[in-house]
Tab-separated table of N, CA and C in Angstrom:
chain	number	residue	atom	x	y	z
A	1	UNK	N	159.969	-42.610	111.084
A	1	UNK	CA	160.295	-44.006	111.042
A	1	UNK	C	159.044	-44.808	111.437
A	2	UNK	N	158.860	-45.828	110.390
A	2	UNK	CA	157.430	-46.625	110.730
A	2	UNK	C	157.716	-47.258	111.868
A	3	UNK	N	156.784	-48.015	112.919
A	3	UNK	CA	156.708	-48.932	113.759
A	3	UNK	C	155.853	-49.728	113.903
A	4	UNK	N	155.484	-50.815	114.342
A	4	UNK	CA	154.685	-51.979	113.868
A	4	UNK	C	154.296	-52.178	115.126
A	5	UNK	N	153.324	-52.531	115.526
A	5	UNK	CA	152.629	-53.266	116.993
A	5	UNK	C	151.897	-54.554	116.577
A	6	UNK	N	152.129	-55.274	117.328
A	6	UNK	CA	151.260	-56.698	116.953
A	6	UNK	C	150.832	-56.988	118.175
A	7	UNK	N	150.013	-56.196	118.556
A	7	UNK	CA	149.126	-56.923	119.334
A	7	UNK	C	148.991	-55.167	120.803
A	8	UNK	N	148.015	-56.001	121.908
A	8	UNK	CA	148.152	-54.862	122.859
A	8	UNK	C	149.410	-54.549	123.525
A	9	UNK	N	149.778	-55.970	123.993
A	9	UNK	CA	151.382	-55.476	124.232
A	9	UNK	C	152.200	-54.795	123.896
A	10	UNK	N	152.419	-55.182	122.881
A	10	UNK	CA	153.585	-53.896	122.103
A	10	UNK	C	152.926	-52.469	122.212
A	11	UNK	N	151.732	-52.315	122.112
A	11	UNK	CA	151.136	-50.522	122.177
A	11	UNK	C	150.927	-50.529	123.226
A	12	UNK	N	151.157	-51.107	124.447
A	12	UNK	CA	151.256	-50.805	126.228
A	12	UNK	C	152.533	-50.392	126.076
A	13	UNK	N	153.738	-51.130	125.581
A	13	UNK	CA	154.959	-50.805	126.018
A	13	UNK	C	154.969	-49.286	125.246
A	14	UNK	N	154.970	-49.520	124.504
A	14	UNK	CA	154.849	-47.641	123.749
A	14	UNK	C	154.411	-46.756	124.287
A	15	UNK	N	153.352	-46.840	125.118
A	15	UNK	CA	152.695	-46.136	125.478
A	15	UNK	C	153.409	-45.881	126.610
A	16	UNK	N	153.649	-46.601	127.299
A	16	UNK	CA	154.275	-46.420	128.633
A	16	UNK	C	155.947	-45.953	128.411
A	17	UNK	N	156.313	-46.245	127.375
A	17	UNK	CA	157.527	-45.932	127.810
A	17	UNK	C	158.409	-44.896	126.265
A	18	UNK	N	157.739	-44.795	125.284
A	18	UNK	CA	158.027	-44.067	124.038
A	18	UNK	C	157.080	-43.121	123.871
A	19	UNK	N	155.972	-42.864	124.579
A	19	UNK	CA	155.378	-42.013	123.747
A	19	UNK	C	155.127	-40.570	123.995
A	20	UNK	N	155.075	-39.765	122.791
A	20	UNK	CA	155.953	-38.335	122.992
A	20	UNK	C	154.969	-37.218	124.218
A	21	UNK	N	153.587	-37.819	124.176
A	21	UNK	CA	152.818	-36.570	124.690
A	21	UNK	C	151.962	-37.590	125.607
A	22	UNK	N	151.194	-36.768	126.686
A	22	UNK	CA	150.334	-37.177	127.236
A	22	UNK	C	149.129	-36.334	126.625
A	23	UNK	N	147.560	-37.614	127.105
A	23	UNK	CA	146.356	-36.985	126.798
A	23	UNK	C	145.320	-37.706	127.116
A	24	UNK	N	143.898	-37.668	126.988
A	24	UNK	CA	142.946	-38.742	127.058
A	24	UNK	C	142.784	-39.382	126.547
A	25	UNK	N	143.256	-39.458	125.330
A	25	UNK	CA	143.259	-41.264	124.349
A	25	UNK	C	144.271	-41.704	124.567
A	26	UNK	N	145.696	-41.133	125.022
A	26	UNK	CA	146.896	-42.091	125.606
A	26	UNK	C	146.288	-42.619	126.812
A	27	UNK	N	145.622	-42.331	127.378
A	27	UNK	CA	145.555	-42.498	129.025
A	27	UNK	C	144.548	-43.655	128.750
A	28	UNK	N	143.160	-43.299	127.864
A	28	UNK	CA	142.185	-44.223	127.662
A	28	UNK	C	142.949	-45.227	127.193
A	29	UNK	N	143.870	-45.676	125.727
A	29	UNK	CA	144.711	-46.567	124.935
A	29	UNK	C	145.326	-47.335	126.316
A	30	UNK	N	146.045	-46.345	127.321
A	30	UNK	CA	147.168	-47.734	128.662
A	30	UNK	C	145.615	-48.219	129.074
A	31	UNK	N	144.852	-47.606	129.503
A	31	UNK	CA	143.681	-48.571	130.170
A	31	UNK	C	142.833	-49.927	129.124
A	32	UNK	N	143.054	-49.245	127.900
A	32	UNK	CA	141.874	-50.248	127.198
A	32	UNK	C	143.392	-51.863	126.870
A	33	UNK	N	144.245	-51.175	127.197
A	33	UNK	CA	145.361	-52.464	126.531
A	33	UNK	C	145.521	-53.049	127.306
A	34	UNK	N	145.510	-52.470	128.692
A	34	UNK	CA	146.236	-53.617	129.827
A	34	UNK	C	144.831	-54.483	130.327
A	35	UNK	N	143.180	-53.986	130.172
A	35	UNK	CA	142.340	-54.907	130.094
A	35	UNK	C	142.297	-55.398	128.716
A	36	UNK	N	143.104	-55.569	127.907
A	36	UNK	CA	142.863	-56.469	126.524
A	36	UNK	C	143.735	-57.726	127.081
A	37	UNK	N	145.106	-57.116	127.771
A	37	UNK	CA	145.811	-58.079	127.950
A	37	UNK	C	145.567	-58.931	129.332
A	38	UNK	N	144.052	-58.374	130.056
A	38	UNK	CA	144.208	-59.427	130.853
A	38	UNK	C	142.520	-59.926	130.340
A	39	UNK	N	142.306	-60.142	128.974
A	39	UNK	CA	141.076	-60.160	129.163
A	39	UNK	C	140.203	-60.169	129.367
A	40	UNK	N	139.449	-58.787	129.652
A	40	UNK	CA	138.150	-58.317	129.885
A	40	UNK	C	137.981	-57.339	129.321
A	41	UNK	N	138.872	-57.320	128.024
A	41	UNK	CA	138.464	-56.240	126.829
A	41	UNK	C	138.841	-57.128	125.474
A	42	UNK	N	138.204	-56.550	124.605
A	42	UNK	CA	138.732	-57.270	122.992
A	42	UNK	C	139.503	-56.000	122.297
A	43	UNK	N	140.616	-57.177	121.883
A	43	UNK	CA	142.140	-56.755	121.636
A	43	UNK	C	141.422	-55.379	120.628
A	44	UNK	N	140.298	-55.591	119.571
A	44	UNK	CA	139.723	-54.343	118.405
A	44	UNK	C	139.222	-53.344	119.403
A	45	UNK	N	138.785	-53.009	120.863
A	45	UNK	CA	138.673	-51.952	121.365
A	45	UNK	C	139.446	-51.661	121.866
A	46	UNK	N	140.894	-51.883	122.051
A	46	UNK	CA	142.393	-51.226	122.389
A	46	UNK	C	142.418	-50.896	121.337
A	47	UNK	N	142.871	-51.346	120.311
A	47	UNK	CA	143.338	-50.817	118.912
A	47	UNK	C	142.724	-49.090	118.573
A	48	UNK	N	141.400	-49.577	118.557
A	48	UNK	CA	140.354	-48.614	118.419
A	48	UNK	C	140.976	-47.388	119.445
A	49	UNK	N	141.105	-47.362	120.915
A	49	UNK	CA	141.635	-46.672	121.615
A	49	UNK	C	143.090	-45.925	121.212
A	50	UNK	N	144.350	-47.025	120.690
A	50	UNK	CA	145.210	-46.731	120.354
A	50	UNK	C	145.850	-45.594	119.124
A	51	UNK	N	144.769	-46.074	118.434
A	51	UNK	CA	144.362	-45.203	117.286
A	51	UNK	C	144.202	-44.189	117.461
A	52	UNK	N	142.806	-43.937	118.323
A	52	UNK	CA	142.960	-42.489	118.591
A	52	UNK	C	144.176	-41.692	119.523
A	53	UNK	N	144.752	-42.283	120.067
A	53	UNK	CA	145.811	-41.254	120.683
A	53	UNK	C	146.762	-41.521	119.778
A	54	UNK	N	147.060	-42.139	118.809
A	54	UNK	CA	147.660	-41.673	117.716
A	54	UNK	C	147.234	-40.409	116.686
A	55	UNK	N	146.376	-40.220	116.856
A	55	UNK	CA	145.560	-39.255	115.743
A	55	UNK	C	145.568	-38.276	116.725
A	56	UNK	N	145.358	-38.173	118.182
A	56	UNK	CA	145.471	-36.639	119.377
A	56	UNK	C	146.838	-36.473	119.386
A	57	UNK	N	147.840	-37.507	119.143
A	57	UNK	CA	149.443	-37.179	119.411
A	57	UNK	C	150.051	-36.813	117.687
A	58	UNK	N	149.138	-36.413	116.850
A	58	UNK	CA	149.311	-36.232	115.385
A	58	UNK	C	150.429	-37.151	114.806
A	59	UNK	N	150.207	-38.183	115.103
A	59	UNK	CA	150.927	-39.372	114.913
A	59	UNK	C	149.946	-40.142	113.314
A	60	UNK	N	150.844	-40.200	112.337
A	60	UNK	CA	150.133	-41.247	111.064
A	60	UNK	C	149.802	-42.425	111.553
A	61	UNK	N	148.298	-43.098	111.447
A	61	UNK	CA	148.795	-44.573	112.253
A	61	UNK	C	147.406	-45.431	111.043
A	62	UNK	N	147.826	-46.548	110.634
A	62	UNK	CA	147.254	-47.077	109.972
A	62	UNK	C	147.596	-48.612	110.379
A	63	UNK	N	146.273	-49.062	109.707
A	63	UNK	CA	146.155	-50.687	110.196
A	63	UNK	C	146.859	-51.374	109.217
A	64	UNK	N	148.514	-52.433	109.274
A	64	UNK	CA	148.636	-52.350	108.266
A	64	UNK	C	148.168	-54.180	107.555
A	65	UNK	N	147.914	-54.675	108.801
A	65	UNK	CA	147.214	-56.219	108.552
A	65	UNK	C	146.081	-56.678	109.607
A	66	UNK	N	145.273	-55.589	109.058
A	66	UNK	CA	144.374	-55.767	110.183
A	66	UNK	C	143.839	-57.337	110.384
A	67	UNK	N	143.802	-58.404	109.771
A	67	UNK	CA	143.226	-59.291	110.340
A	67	UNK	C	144.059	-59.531	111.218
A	68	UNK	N	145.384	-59.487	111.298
A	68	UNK	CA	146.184	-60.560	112.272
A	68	UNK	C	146.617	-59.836	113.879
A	69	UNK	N	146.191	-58.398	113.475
A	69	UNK	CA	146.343	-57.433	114.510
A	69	UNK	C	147.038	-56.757	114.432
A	70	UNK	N	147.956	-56.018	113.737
A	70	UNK	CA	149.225	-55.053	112.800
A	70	UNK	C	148.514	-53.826	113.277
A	71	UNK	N	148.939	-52.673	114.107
A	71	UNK	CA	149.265	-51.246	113.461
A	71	UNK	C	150.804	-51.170	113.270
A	72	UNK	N	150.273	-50.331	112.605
A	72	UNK	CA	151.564	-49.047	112.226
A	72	UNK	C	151.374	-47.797	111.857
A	73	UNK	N	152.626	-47.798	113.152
A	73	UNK	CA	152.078	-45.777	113.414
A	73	UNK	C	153.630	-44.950	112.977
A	74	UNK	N	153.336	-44.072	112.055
A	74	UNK	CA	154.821	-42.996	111.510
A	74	UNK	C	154.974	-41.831	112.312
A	75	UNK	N	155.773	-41.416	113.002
A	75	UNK	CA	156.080	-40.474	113.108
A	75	UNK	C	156.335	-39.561	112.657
């Protein structure tokens, strides 16, 4: 089932509370989002982070509007 994130928020809450495995790009992804969301990171190096612990948790995850800030990751 697809899922959509718009923004760091939504891939903090995932992370923290849906997501199937632990690892170092989940762990790096909660750190790079919760400094996106208090800015002193840019929202494209969470993403960037997020991404990859989608790709270590063999999770499909594609950008699906990247200008506006869209992933979507399949299970």
């Amino acid at each position: 089932m697809p899922r959509r994130f718009c923004g760091p928020y939504d891939a903090l809450d995932f992370l923290e509370h849906e997501w199937p495995s632990h690892g170092k790009w989940r762990h790096r992804a909660v750190r790079d989002c919760r400094a996106a969301l208090s800015e002193l990171l840019d929202a494209e190096a969470a993403r960037a982070s997020f991404t990859a612990a989608c790709i270590e948790a063999s999770m499909a995850c594609r950008d699906a509007q990247r200008a506006v800030g869209t992933t979507e990751v399949r299970r």
